Structure formats: C-alpha cells, structure tokens
Short mmCIF file of C-alpha atoms in Angstrom, two decimals:
data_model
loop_
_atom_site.label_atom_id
_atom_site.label_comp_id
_atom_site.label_asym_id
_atom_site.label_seq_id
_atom_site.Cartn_x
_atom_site.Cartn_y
_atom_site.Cartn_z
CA UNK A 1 1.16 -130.74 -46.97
CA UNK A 2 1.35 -130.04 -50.62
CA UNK A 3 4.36 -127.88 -51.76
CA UNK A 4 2.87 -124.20 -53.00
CA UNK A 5 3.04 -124.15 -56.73
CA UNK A 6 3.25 -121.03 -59.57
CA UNK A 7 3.52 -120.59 -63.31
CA UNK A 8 6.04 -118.01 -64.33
CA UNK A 9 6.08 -116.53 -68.19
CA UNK A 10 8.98 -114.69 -68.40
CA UNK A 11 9.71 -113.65 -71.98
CA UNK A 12 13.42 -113.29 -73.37
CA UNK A 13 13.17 -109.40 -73.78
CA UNK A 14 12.01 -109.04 -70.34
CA UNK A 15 14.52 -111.63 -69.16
CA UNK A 16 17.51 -109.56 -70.87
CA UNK A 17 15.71 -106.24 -69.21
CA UNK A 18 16.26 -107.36 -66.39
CA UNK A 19 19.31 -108.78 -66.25
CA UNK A 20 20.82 -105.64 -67.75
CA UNK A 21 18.77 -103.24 -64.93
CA UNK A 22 20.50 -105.52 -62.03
CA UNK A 23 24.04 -105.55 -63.45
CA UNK A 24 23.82 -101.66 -64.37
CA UNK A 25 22.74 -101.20 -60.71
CA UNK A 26 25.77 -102.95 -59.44
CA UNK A 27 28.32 -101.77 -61.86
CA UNK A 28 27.87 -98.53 -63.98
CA UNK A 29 30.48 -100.58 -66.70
CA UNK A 30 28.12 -103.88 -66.79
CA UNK A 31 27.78 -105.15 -69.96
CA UNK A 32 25.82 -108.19 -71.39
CA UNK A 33 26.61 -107.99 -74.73
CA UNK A 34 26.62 -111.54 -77.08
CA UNK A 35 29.90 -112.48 -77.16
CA UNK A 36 31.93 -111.60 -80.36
CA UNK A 37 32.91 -114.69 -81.95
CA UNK A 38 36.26 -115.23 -84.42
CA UNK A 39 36.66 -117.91 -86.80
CA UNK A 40 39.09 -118.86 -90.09
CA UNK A 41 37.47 -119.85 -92.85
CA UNK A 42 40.78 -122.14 -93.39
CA UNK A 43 42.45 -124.65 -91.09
CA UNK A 44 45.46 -123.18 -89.22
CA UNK A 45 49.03 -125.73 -89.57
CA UNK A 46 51.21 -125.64 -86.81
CA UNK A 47 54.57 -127.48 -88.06
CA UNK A 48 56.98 -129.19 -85.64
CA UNK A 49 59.98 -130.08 -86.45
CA UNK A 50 60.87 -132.59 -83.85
CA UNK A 51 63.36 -135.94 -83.75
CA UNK A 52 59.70 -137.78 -84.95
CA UNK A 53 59.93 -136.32 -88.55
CA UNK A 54 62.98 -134.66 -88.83
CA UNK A 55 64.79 -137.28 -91.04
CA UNK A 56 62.14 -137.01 -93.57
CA UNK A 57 63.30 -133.00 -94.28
CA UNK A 58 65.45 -133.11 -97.85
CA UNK A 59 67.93 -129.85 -98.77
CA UNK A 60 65.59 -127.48 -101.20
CA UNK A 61 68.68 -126.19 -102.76
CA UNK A 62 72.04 -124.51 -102.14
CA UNK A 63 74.54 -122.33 -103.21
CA UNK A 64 77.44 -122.56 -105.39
CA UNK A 65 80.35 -121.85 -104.77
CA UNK A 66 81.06 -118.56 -105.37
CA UNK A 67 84.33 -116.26 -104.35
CA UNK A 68 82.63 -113.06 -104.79
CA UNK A 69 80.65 -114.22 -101.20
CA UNK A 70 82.93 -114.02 -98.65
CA UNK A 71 81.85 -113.91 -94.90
CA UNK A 72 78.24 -113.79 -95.23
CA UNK A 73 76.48 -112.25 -92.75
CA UNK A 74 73.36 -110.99 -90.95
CA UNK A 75 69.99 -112.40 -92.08
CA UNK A 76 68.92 -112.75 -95.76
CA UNK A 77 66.22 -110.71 -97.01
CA UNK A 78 63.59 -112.60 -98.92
CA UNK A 79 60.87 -110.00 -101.22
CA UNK A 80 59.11 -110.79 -104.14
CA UNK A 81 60.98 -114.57 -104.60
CA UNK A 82 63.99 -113.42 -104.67
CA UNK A 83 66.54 -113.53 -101.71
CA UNK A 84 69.23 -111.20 -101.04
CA UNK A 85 72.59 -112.33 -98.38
CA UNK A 86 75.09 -109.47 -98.09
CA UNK A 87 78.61 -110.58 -97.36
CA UNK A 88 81.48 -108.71 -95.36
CA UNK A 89 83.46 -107.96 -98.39
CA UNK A 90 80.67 -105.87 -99.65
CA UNK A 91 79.11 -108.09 -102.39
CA UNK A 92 74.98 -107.64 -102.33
CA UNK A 93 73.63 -111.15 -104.24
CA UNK A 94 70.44 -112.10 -105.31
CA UNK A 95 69.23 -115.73 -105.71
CA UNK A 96 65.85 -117.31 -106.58
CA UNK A 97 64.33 -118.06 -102.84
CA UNK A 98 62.82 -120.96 -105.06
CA UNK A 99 65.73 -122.60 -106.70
CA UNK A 100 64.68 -122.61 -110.14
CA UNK A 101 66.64 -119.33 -112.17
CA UNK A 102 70.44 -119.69 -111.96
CA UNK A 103 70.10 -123.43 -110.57
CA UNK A 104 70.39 -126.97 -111.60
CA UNK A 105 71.80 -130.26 -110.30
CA UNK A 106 70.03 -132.78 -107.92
CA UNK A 107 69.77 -130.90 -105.21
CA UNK A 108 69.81 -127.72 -107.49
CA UNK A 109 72.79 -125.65 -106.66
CA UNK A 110 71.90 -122.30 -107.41
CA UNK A 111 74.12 -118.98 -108.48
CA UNK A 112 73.09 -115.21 -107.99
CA UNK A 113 70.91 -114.40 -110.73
CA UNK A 114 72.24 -110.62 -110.25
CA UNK A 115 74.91 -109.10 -107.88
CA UNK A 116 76.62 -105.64 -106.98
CA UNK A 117 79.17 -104.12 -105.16
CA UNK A 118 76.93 -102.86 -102.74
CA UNK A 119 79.05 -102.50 -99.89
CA UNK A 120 77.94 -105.13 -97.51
CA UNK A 121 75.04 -103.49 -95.50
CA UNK A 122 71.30 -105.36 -95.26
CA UNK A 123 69.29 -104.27 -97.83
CA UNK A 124 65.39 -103.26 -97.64
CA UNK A 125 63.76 -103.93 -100.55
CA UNK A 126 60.18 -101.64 -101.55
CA UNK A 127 58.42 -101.45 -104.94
CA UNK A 128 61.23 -103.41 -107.40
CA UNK A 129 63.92 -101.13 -105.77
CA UNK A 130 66.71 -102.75 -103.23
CA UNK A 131 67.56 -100.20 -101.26
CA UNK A 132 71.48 -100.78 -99.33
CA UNK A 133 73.83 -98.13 -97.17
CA UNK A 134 77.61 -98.81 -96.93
CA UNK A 135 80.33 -97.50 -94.66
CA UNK A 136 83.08 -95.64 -95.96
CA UNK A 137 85.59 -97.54 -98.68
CA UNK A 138 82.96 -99.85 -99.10
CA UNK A 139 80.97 -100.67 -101.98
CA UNK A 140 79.99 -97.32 -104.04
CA UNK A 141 81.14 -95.22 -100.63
CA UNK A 142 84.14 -93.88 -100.69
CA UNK A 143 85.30 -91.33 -98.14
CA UNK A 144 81.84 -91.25 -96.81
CA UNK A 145 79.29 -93.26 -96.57
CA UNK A 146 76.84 -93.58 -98.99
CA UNK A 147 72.94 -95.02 -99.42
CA UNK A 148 72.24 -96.77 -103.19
CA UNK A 149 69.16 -97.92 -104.86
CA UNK A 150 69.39 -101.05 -107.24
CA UNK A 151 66.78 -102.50 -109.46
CA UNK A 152 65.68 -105.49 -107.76
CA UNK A 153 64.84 -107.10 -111.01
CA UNK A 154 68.76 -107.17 -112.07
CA UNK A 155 67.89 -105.24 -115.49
CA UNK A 156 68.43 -101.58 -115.11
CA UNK A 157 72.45 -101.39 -116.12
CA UNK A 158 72.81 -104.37 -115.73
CA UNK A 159 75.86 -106.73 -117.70
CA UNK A 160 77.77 -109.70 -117.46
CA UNK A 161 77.38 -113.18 -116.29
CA UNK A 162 75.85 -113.30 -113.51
CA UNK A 163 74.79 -109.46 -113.96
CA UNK A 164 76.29 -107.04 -112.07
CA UNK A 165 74.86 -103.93 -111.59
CA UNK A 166 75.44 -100.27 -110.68
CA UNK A 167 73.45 -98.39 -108.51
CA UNK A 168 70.19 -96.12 -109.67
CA UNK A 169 71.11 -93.60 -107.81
CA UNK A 170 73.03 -92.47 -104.60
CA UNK A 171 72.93 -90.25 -102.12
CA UNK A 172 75.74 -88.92 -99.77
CA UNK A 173 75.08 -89.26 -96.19
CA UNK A 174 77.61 -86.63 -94.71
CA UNK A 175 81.49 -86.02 -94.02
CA UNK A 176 83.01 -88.78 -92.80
CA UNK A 177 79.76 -90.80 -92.51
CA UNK A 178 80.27 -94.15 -90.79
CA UNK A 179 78.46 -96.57 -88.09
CA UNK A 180 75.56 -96.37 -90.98
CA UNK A 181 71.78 -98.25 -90.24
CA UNK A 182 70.19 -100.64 -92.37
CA UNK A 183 67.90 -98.35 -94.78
CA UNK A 184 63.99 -98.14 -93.71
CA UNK A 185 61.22 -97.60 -96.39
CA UNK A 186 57.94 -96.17 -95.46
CA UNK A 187 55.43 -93.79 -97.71
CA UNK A 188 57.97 -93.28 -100.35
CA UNK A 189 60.88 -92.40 -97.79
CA UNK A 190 64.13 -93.79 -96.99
CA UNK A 191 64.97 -93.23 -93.45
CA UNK A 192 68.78 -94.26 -91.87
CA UNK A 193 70.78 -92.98 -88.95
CA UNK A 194 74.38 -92.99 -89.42
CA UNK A 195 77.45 -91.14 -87.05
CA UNK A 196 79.69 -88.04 -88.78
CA UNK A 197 82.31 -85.88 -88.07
CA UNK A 198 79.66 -83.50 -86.78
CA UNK A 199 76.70 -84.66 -84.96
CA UNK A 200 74.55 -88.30 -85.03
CA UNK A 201 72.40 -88.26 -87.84
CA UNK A 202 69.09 -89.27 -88.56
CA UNK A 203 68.82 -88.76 -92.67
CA UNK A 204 65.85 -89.19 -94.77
CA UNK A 205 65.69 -89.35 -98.99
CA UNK A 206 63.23 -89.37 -101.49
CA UNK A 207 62.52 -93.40 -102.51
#
C-alpha cells in the first residue's frame, strides 16, 4: 500500500503569520522578533597576568625620592596623563602617568611636575581644575575645614622647582568642619559631606 502523498507551498509571510497567531494565542507577551545582534568592530584583549608571562613585565617608571611624600595613601587619581597620590602629611603631587616630564634614568625615575599643600584628601579632577578638601590644620584649612581648587596644569600661581602652587580659590565648609568627603564634580557642582559643630553636612559649591 502506497504511503498518501501532498505538496505543501507555504510561503515565508504566511509561515511567520502563523507562527505569530499560535504564540499570541498561547501567550498575550509572545514575541518572534529577529534576534538583535551586537558586534565590535575591533577585537576585544583580555590580559592575564599569570606565572606564564609574568617575568617578561619590566618597571615603566618610578618615583624619586622625595621628603615632601610622606605616608602616601589611598588610590592615585589618574586624568588627562597626569597622576595625582596624596600623602598623610598633606602634600597633593602630580606626576606624568607616562614617565616622560620630570623623569629620566633607565628605568626613568620621575619627580612631581607640580605639587601643593593641599592637605592630604583625594582629589577629583574636572575640566583642568583639581579639586581637594582637607580637615582642619591641614593643608590651606585651618580651624575648619576647607575645599580648594588647583590648576591641574601646574601654571596658575605657580613657582619654584618643582612648582608649588596655591589654591584658585577656597571655600569654607563650616565651624569646626572635620570627618570631610572626597570632593564630587557633576554639571558644574562640587558636592562633599563633611561633620560640624552643628549638624552633618552635605555642602555643594559652584565648580
């Protein structure tokens, strides 16, 4: 007995028209949509550093030994090749993240190319402006704490070898104003919490 044979013509819209009419019939939220496809137009590199290759990793450059850093801490800040490291004895310096201005030697031992008394909080740095806040007796602070803008490019009032330089401007963050935040920079705002004699503060200024 011969198997019954047929011809079916289905064409792709009807195909899709029907798939869609099923699905929507079993779930209101079907969808059969073409997938949405990403792609880079460059290869991605993943680096390991692993036992394999580490021995083939040279120093790029480092510093010099400089007593105005004392007790660095907290993470540098790198913007627009230049990096800044704050120290605990309030000194704010700025290096070439690419060891070429204020270095030399083999590897290149670099100096600040510009420093300040900046009173030892991490810096943000937004639009060629370095932006630090420092506890009371620190840095520019006295009995209160105090936020300071410096020119990132170490120009602006800037002398001596390496430059130091004096704050731009300041601005007084309350009686007694300690326990200060790292400065944050959004839409031409400076934004910082810090602890006073009164109340805890949340203070904003004019970048």
């Amino acid at each position: 007995r011969a198997a019954p044979t047929w011809d079916l013509k289905l064409s792709l819209t009807e195909l899709r028209a029907g798939l869609e009419a099923e699905g929507s019939a079993a779930d209101p939220g079907f969808r059969n949509d073409p997938p949405r496809i990403i792609y880079r137009d460059r290869p991605a590199i993943l680096v390991t550093i692993d036992v394999g290759n580490v021995a083939t990793l040279s120093q790029a450059w480092t510093t010099g030994d400089d007593s105005a850093l004392e007790g660095v801490y907290g993470s540098p800040i790198v913007a627009a090749g230049r990096l800044y490291v704050p120290s605990v004895n309030g000194i704010l310096a700025a290096f070439d993240a690419n060891g070429i201005d204020g270095c030399g030697g083999s590897p290149p031992e670099c100096h600040p190319v510009w420093r300040a008394d900046a009173g030892g909080g991490l810096p943000a740095v937004v639009d060629g402006v370095v932006f630090t806040a420092a506890n009371p007796g620190f840095g520019p602070a006295t009995d209160d704490g105090v936020l300071a803008a410096y020119d990132a490019a170490g120009a602006t009032g800037c002398g001596g070898t390496p430059p130091t330089c004096p704050p731009l401007w300041t601005g007084a963050l309350g009686d007694g104003a300690s326990s200060v935040s790292p400065p944050t920079v959004s839409g031409g705002v400076v934004f910082l919490t810090a602890v006073t004699f009164e109340a805890n503060m949340l203070l904003a200024f004019d970048a």
